mmCIF file of C-alpha atoms in Angstrom:
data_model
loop_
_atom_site.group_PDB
_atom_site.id
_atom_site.type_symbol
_atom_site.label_atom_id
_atom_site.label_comp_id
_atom_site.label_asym_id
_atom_site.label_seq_id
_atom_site.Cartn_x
_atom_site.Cartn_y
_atom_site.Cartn_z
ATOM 1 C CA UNK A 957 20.045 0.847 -15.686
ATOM 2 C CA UNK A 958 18.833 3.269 -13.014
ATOM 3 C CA UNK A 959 16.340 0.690 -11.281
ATOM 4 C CA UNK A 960 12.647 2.036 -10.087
ATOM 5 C CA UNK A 961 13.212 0.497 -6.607
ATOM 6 C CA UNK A 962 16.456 -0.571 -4.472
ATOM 7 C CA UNK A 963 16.822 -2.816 -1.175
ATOM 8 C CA UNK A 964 19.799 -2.086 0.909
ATOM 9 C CA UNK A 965 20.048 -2.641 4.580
ATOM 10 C CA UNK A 966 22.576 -0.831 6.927
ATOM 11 C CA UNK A 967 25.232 -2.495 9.464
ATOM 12 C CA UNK A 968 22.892 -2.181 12.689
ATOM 13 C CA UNK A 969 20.346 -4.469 10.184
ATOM 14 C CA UNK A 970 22.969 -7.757 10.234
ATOM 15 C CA UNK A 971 23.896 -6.481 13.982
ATOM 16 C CA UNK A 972 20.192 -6.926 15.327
ATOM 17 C CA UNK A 973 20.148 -10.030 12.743
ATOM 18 C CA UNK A 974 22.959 -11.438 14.090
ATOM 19 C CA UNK A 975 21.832 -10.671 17.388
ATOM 20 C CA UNK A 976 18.664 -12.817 16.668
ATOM 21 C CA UNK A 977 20.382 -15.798 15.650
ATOM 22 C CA UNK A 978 22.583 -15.802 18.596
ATOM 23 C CA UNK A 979 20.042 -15.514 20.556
ATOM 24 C CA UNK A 980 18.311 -18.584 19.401
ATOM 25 C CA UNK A 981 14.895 -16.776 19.508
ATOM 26 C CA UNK A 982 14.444 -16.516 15.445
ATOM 27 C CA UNK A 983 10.595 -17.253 15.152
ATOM 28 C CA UNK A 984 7.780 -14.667 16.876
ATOM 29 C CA UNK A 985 9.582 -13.198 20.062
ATOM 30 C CA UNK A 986 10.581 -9.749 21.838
ATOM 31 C CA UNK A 987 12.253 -7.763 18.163
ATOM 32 C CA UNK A 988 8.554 -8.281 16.512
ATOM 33 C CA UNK A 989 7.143 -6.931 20.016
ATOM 34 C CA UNK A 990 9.608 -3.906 19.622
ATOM 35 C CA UNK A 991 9.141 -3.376 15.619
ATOM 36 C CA UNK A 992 5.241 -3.480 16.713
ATOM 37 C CA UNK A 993 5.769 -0.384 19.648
ATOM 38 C CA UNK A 994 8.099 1.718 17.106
ATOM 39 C CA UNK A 995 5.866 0.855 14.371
ATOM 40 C CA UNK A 996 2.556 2.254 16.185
ATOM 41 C CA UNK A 997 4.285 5.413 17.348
ATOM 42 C CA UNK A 998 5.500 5.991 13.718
ATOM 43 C CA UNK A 999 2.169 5.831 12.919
ATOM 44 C CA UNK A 1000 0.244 7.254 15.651
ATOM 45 C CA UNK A 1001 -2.076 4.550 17.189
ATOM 46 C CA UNK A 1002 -2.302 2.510 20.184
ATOM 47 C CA UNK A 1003 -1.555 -0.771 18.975
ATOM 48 C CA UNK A 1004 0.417 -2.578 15.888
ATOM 49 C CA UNK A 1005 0.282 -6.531 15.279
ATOM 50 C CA UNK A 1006 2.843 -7.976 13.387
ATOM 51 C CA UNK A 1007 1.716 -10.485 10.662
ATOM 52 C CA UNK A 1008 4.020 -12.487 8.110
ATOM 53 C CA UNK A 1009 2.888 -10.116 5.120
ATOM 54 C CA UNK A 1010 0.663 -7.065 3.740
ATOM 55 C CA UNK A 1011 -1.797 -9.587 2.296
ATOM 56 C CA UNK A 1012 -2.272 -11.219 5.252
ATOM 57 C CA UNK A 1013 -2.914 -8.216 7.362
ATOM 58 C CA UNK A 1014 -6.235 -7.263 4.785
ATOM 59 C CA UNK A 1015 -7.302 -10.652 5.332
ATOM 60 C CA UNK A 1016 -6.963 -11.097 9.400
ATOM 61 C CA UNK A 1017 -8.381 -6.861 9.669
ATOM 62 C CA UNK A 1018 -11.668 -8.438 7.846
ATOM 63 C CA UNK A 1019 -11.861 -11.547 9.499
ATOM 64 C CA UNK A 1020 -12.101 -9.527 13.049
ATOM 65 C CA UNK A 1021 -15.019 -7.977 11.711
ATOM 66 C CA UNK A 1022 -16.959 -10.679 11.236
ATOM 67 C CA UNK A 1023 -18.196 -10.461 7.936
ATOM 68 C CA UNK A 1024 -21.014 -13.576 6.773
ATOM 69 C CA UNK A 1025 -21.202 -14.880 3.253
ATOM 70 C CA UNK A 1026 -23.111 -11.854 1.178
ATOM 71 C CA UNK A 1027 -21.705 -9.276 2.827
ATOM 72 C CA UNK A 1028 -19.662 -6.897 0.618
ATOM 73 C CA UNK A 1029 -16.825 -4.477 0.721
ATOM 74 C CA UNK A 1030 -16.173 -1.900 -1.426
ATOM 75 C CA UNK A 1031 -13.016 -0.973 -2.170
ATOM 76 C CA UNK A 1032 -10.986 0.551 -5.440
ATOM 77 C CA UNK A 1033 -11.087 -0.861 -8.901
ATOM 78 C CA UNK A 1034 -6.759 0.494 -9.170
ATOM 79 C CA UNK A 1035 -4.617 -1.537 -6.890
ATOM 80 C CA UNK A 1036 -3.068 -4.655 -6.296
ATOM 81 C CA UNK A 1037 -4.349 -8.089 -6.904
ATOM 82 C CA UNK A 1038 -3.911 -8.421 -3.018
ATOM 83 C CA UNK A 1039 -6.924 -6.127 -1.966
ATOM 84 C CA UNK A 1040 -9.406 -8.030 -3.944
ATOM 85 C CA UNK A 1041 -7.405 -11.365 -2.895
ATOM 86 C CA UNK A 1042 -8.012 -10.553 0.539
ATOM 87 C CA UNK A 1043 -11.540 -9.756 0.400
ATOM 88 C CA UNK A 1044 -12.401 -13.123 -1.380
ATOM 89 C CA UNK A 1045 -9.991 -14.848 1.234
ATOM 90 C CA UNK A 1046 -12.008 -13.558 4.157
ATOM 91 C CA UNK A 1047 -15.258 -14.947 2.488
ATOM 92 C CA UNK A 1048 -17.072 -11.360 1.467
ATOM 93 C CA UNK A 1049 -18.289 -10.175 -2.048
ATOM 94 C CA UNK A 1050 -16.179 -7.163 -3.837
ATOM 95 C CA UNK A 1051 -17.558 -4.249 -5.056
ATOM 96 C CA UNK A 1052 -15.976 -1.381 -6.525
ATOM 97 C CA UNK A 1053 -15.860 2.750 -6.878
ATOM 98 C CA UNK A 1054 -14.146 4.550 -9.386
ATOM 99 C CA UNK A 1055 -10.749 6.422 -8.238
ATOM 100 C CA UNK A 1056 -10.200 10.238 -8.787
ATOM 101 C CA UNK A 1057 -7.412 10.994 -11.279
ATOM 102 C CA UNK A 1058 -5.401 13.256 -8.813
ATOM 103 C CA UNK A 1059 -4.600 11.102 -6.094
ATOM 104 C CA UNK A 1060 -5.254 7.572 -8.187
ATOM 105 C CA UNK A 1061 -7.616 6.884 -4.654
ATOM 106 C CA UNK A 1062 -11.379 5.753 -4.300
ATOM 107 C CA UNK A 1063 -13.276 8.741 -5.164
ATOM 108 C CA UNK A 1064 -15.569 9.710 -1.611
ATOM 109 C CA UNK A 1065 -18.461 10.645 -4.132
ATOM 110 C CA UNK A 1066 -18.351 7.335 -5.981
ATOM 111 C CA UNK A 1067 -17.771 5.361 -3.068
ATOM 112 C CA UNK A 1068 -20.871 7.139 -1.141
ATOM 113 C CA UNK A 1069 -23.404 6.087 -4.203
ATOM 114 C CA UNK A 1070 -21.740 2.484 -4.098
ATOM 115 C CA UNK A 1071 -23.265 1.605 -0.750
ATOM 116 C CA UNK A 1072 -25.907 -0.476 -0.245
ATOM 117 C CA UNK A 1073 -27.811 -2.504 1.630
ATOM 118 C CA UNK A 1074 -25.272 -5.536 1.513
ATOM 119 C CA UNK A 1075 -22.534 -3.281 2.404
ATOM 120 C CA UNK A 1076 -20.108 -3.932 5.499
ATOM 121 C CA UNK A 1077 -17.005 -2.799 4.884
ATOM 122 C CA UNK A 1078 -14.761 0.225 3.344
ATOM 123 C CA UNK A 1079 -11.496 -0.600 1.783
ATOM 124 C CA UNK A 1080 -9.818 2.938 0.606
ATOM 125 C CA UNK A 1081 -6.623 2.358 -0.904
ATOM 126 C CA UNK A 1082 -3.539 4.688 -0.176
ATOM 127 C CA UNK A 1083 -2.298 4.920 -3.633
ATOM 128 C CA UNK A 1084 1.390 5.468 -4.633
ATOM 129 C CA UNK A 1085 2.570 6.884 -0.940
ATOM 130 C CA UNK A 1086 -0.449 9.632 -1.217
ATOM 131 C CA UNK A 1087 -3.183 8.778 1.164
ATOM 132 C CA UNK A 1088 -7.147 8.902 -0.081
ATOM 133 C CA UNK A 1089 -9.180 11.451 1.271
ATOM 134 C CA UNK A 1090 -10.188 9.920 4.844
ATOM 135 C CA UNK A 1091 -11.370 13.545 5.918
ATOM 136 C CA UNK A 1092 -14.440 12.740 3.946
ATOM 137 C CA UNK A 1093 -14.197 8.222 3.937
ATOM 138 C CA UNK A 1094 -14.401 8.057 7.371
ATOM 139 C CA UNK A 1095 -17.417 10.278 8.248
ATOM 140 C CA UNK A 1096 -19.400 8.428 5.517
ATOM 141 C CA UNK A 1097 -17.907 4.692 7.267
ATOM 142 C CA UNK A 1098 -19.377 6.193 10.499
ATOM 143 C CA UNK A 1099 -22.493 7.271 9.268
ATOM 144 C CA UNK A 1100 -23.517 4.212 7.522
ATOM 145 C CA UNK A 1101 -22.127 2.351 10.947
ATOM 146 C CA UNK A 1102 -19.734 0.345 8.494
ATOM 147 C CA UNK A 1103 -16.252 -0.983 9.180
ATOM 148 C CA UNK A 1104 -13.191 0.449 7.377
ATOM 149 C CA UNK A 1105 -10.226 -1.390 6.306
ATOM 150 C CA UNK A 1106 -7.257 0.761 5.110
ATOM 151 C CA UNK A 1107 -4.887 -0.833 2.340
ATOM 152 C CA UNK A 1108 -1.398 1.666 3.554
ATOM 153 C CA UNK A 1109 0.641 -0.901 1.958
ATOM 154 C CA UNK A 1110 2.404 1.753 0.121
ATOM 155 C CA UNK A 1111 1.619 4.941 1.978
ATOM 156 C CA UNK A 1112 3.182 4.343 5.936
ATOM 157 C CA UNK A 1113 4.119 7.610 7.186
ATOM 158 C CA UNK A 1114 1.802 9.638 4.923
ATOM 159 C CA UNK A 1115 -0.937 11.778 6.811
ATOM 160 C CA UNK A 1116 -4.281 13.256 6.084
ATOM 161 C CA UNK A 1117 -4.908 16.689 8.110
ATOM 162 C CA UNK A 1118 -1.817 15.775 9.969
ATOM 163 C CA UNK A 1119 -3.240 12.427 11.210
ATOM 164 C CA UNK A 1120 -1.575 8.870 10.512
ATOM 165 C CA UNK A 1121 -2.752 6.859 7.432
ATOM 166 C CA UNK A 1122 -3.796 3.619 8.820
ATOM 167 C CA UNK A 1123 -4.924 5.485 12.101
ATOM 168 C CA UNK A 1124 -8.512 5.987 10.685
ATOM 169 C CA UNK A 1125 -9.845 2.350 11.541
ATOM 170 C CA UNK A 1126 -7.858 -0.458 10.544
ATOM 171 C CA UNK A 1127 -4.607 0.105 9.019
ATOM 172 C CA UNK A 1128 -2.744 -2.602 6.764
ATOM 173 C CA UNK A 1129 0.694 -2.306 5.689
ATOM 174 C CA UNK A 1130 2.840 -4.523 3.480
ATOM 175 C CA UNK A 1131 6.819 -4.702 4.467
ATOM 176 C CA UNK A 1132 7.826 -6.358 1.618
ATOM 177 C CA UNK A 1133 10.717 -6.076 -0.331
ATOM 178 C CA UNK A 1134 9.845 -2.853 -3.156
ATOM 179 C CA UNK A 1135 8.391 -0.929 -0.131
ATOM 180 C CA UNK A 1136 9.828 2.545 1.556
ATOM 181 C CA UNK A 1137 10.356 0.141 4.818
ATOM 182 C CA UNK A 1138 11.005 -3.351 4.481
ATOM 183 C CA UNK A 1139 11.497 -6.853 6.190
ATOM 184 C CA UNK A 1140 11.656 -9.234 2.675
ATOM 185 C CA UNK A 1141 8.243 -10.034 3.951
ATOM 186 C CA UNK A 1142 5.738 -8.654 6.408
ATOM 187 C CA UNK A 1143 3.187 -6.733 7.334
ATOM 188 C CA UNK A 1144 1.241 -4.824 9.924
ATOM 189 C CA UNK A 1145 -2.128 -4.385 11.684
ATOM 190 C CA UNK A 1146 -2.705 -0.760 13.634
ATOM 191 C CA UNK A 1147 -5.587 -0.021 15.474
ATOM 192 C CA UNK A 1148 -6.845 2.815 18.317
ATOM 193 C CA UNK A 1149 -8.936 -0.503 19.718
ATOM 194 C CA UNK A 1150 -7.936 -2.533 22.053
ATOM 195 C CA UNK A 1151 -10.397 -5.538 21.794
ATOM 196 C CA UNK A 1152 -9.836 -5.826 18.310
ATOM 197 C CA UNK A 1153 -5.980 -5.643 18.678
ATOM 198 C CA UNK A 1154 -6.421 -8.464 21.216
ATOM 199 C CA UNK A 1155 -8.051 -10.493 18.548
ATOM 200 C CA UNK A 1156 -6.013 -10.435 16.220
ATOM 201 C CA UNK A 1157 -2.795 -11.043 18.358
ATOM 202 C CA UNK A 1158 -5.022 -14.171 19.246
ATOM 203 C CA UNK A 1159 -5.865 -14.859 15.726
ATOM 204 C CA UNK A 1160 -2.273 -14.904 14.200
ATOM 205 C CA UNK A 1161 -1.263 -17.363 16.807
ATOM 206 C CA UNK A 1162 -3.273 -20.414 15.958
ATOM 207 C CA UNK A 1163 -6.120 -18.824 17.993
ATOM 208 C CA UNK A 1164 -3.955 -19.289 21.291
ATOM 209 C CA UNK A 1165 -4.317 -16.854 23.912
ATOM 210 C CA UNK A 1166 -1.815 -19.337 25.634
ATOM 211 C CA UNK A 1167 -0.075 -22.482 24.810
ATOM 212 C CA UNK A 1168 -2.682 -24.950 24.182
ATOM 213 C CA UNK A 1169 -5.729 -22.438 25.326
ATOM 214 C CA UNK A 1170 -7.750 -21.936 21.864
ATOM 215 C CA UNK A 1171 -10.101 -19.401 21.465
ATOM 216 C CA UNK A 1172 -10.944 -19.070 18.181
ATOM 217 C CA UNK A 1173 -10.152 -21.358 15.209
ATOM 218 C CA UNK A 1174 -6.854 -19.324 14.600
ATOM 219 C CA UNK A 1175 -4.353 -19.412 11.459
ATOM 220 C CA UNK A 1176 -0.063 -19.358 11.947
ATOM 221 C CA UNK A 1177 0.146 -15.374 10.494
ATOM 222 C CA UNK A 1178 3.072 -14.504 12.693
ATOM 223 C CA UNK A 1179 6.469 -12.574 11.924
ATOM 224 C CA UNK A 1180 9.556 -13.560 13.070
ATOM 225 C CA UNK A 1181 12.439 -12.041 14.690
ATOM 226 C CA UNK A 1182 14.731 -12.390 12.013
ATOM 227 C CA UNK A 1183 12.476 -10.358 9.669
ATOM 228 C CA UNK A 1184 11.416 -7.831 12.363
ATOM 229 C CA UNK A 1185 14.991 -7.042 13.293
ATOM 230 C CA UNK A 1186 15.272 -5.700 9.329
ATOM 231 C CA UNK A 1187 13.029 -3.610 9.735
ATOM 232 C CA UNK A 1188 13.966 -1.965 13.275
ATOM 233 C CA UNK A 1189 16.752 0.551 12.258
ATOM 234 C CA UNK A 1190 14.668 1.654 9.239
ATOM 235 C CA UNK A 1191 12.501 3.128 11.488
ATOM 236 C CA UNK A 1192 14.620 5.688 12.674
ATOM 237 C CA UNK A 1193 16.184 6.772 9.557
ATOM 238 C CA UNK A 1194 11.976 6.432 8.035
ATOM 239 C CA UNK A 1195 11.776 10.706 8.140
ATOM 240 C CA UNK A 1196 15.157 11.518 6.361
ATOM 241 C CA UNK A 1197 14.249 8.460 3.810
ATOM 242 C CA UNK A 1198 11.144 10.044 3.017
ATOM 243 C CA UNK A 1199 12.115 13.834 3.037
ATOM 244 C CA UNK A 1200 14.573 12.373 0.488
ATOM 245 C CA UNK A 1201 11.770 11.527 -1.399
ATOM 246 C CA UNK A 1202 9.903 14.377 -1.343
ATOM 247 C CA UNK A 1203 13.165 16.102 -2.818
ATOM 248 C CA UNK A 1204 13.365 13.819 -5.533
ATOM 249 C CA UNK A 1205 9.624 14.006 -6.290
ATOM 250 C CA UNK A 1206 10.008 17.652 -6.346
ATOM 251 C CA UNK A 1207 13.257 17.417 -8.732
ATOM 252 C CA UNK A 1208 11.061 15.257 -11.309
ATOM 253 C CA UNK A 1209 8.089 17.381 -11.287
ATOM 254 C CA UNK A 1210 10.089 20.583 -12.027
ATOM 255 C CA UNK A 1211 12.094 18.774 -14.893
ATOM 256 C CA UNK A 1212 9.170 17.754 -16.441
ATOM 257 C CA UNK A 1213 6.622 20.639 -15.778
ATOM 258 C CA UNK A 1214 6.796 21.714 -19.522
ATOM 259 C CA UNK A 1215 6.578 18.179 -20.882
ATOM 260 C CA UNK A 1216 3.381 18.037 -23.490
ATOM 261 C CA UNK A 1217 0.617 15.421 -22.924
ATOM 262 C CA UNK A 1218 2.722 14.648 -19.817
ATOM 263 C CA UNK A 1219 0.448 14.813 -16.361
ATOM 264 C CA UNK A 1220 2.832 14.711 -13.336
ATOM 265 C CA UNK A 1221 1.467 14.327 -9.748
ATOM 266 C CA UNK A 1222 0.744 16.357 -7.080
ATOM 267 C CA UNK A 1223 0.753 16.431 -3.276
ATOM 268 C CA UNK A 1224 -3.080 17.125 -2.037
ATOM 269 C CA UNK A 1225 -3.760 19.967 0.124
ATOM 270 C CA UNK A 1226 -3.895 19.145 3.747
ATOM 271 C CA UNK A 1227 -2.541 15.084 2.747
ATOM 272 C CA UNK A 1228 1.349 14.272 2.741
ATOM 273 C CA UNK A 1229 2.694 11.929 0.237
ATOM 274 C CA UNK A 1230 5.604 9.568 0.878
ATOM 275 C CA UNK A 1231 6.596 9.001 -2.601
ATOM 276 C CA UNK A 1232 6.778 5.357 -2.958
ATOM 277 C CA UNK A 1233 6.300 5.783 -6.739
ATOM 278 C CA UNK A 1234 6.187 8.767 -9.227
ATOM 279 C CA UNK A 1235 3.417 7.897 -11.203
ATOM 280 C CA UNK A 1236 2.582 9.828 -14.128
ATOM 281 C CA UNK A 1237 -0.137 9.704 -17.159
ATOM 282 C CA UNK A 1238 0.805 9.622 -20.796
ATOM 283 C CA UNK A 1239 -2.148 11.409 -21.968
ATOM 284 C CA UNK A 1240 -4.301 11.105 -25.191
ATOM 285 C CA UNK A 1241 -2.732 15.014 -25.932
ATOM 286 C CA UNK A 1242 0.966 13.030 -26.114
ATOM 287 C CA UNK A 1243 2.640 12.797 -29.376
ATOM 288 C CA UNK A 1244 3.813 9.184 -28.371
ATOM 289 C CA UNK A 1245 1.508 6.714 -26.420
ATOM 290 C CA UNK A 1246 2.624 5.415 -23.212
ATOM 291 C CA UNK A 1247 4.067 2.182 -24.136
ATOM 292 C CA UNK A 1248 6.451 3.764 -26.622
ATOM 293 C CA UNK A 1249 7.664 6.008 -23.708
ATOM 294 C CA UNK A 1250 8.494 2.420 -21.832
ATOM 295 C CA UNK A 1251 10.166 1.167 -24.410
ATOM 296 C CA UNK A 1252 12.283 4.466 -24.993
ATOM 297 C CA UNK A 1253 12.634 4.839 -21.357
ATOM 298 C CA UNK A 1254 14.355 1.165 -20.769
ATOM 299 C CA UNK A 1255 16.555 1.813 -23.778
ATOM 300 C CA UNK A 1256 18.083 4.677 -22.683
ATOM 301 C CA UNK A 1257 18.315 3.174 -19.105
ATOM 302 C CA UNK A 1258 16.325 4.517 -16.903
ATOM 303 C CA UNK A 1259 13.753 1.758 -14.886
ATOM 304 C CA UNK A 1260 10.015 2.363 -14.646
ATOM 305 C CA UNK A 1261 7.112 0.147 -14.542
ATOM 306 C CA UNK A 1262 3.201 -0.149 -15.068
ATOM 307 C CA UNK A 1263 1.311 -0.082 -11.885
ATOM 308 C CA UNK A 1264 -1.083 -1.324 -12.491
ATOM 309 C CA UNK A 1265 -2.048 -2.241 -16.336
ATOM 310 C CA UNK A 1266 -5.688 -3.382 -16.025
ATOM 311 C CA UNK A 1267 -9.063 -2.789 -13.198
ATOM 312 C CA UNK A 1268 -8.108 -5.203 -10.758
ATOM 313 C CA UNK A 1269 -10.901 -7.742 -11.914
ATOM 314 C CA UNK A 1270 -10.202 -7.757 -15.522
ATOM 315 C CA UNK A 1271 -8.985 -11.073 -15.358
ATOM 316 C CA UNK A 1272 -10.697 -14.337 -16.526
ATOM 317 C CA UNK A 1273 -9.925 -15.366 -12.927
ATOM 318 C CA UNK A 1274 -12.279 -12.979 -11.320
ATOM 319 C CA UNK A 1275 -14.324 -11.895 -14.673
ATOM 320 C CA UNK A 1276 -16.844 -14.453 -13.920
ATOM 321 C CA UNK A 1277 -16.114 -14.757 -10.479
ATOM 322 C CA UNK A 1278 -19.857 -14.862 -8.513
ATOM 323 C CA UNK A 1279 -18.404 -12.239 -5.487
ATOM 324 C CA UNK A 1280 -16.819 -10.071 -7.934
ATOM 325 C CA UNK A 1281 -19.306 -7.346 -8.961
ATOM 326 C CA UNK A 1282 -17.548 -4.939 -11.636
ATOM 327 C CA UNK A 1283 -19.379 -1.781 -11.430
ATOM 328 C CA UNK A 1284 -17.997 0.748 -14.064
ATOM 329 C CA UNK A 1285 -15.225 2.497 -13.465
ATOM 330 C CA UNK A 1286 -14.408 5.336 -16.366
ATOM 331 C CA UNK A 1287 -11.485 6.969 -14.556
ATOM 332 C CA UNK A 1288 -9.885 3.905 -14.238
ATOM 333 C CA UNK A 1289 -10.168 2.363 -17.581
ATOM 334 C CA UNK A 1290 -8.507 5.428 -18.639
ATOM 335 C CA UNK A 1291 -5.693 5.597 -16.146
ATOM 336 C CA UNK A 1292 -4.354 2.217 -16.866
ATOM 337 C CA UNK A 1293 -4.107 3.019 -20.378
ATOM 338 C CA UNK A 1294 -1.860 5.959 -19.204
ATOM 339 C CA UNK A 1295 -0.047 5.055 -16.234
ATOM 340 C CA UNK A 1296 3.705 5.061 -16.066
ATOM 341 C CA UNK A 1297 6.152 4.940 -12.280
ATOM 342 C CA UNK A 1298 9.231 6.487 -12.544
ATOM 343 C CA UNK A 1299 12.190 5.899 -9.924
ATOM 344 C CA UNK A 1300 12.025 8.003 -6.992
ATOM 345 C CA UNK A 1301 13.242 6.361 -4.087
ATOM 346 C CA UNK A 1302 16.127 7.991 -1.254
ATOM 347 C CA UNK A 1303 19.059 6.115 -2.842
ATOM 348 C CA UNK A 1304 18.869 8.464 -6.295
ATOM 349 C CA UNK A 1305 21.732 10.318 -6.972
ATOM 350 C CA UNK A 1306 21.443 14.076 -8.922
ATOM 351 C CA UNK A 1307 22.984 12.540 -11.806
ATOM 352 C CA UNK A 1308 20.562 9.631 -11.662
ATOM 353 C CA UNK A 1309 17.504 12.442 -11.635
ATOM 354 C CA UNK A 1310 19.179 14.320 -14.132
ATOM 355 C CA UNK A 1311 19.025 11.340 -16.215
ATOM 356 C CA UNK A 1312 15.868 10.588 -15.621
ATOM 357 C CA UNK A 1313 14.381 13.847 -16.328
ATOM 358 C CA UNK A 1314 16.392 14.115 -20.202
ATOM 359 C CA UNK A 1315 15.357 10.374 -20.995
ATOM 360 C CA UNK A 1316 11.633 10.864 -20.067
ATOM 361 C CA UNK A 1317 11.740 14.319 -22.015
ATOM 362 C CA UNK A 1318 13.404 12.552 -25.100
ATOM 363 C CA UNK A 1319 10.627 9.979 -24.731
ATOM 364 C CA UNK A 1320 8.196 11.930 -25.375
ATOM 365 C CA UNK A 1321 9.233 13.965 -27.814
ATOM 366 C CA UNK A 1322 9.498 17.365 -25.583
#
C-alpha cells in the first residue's frame, strides 16, 4: 500500500533528542525557545509561541482577544473538527461562509456578507497547503476593526503575494504527526505583535510571568523539549521537502489532466501551495462516483482519504448546538460529496507516482 502520509525523522532528530534527555531539561526549556526563533523566521514574523498542539494554539489566539459570551467568529464550513472546537472552547458563537471550489478556502465575498453586528473575529482556513485569499480577508478584518485568527495548520510555508501565511494576524499551526513538519504533537502561535505575544507566553504558563507571579488565570499549554527537538532539523530541510512536493503535485496533475469528470487542483495566482494533500473532486460528469474510486483505489494499493466527508457542524453534536449557527453553504455540500486526497508527500518515489497516476485512471474508468 502506497500510504497518503509518512513520518520519518532523520539521525540529527534522536541526536538533539538524545541531547534533551541528557540534558535533563525534557519539559518547556531553551530547544522550544530555538524551534520558536527558526519557526518565526520560516515564517516571516516577529514572534512564535510554542503550545502543546494546533488545537490549542486556535484556542489561546482567541482567548487573547478577549472575546465575551455572544460574540461570534466566522470561519469556514470545510475543515477540521478543531476550528469549530476551538471557537466553542474559547466561549464565542460560530458562524460560517461558504468556501470557493478552487482553493477549498472561505470565499472573501461570502465571508464579507456574513458579518454582522455580533461579529469579532475572522477565522480563514488555509486549506490543503494552499493559503485563502488574505489579499482581500485582511483588508475586510481591518475595515470592520475585527480580529483575525488564521487556521495554517496545514499550509506553513505557503505565501500569499509573497508574504507568510500565518503572518496576516494571528497564525496557528498544528505539528502533529500527518503534517509537512512535525513534533508527534504541537503547535504554534506567530504574531508581528509584541503585547499579544507576551500574553500568550504568559497564558501557556499557568498565567506566570514568573514562578509564583500570576497574572492572568493561565492554563499548562506548553511544549516540551523533547517534542521541539523533532521538529528542529525539519526546519532546514522544510524548502527541499516542499519543492519535492510541488514536483509530485505537478507529476499527478499532468497524469491525470485528461481524466473525465476528474477536477484536479491548482496553484492560485500570486498564492504558493505546499502540498500537504492532493485533493481532487469526483464530479457529477464521472462515470463512477467518488466512493467507488476509494474503494478501487485501496484495492489496487494506492492510500487516499476523505478530508473532510461532511460541513463541519453536521453532527448531532453541534446540530443543535445553541453557538453553532449553520448558515448555508452550497459549495460545500457539494465538495464533500466529491472530495478525494491522494498521496503527495516528499518521500514518493517515481514508481510510487506512476502507480498512483494508472490506479486513479483505472478508477475512474479513463
Amino acid at each position: 500500500m502506497i500510504p497518503i502520509s509518512v513520518v520519518k525523522l532523520d539521525e540529527e532528530a534522536e541526536r538533539l533528542a538524545v541531547e534533551v534527555i541528557r540534558s535533563g531539561v525534557i519539559a518547556q526549556g531553551p530547544m522550544v525557545a530555538r524551534l520558536e526563533r527558526e519557526f518565526a523566521e520560516l515564517v516571516g514574523v516577529e514572534h512564535a509561541v510554542a503550545v502543546n498542539n494546533g488545537t490549542t494554539a486556535l484556542v489561546a489566539a482567541l482567548q487573547v482577544l478577549d472575546l465575551q459570551p455572544g460574540d461570534e467568529v466566522i470561519t469556514s464550513p470545510f475543515t477540521f473538527v478543531a476550528t469549530l472546537n476551538a471557537i466553542l472552547e474559547a466561549g464565542a458563537t460560530a458562524r460560517f461562509a461558504d468556501i470557493r471550489e478552487d482553493d477549498f478556502c472561505v470565499d472573501p465575498a461570502a465571508l464579507a456578507d456574513a458579518i454582522g453586528p455580533r461579529t469579532r473575529v475572522l477565522m480563514p482556513v488555509h486549506l490543503y497547503g494552499q493559503p485563502a485569499d488574505m489579499d482581500t480577508i485582511a483588508p475586510l478584518a481591518q475595515k470592520h476593526g475585527l480580529g483575525l485568527v488564521e487556521d495554517t495548520a496545514q499550509s506553513l510555508g505557503a505565501t500569499i503575494s509573497g508574504r507568510g501565511a500565518g503572518s496576516f494576524g494571528l497564525g496557528t499551526f498544528s505539528l502533529y504527526a500527518t503534517k509537512n513538519l512535525t513534533t508527534g504533537e504541537g503547535g504554534m502561535i506567530t504574531t508581528n505583535d509584541a503585547a499579544l505575544a507576551d500574553r500568550l507566553r504568559v497564558l501557556r504558563n499557568q498565567g506566570m510571568r514568573q514562578r509564583y507571579q500570576y497574572e492572568v488565570a493561565g492554563h499548562n499549554y506548553r511544549l516540551t523539549d523533547l517534542q521541539a527537538a523533532l521538529g528542529i532539523p525539519q526546519i532546514a530541510a522544510y524548502g527541499g521537502n516542499v519543492k519535492r512536493r510541488k514536483d509530485n503535485a505537478g507529476r499527478l496533475s499532468a497524469g491525470l489532466a485528461d481524466v473525465p469528470g476528474l477536477r484536479l487542483p491548482t496553484e492560485l495566482p500570486g498564492r504558493s501551495h505546499v502540498w500537504h494533500q492532493y485533493t481532487v473532486l469526483v464530479t457529477d460528469e464521472a462515470p463512477v462516483s467518488r466512493d467507488e474510486v476509494i474503494a478501487r483505489l485501496t484495492e489496487s494499493g494506492v492510500g487516499c482519504g476523505i478530508y473532510y466527508p461532511k460541513t463541519v457542524y453536521d453532527y448531532d453534536c453541534y446540530r443543535d448546538h445553541p453557538r453553532v449557527i449553520a448558515d448555508p453553504a452550497p459549495v460545500t455540500d457539494r465538495v464533500v460529496r466529491q472530495c478525494v486526497s491522494l498521496p503527495v508527500h516528499h518521500h514518493l518515489t517515481d514508481s510510487d507516482l506512476d502507480q498512483v497516476v494508472e490506479a486513479v485512471r483505472k478508477a475512474v474508468g479513463a
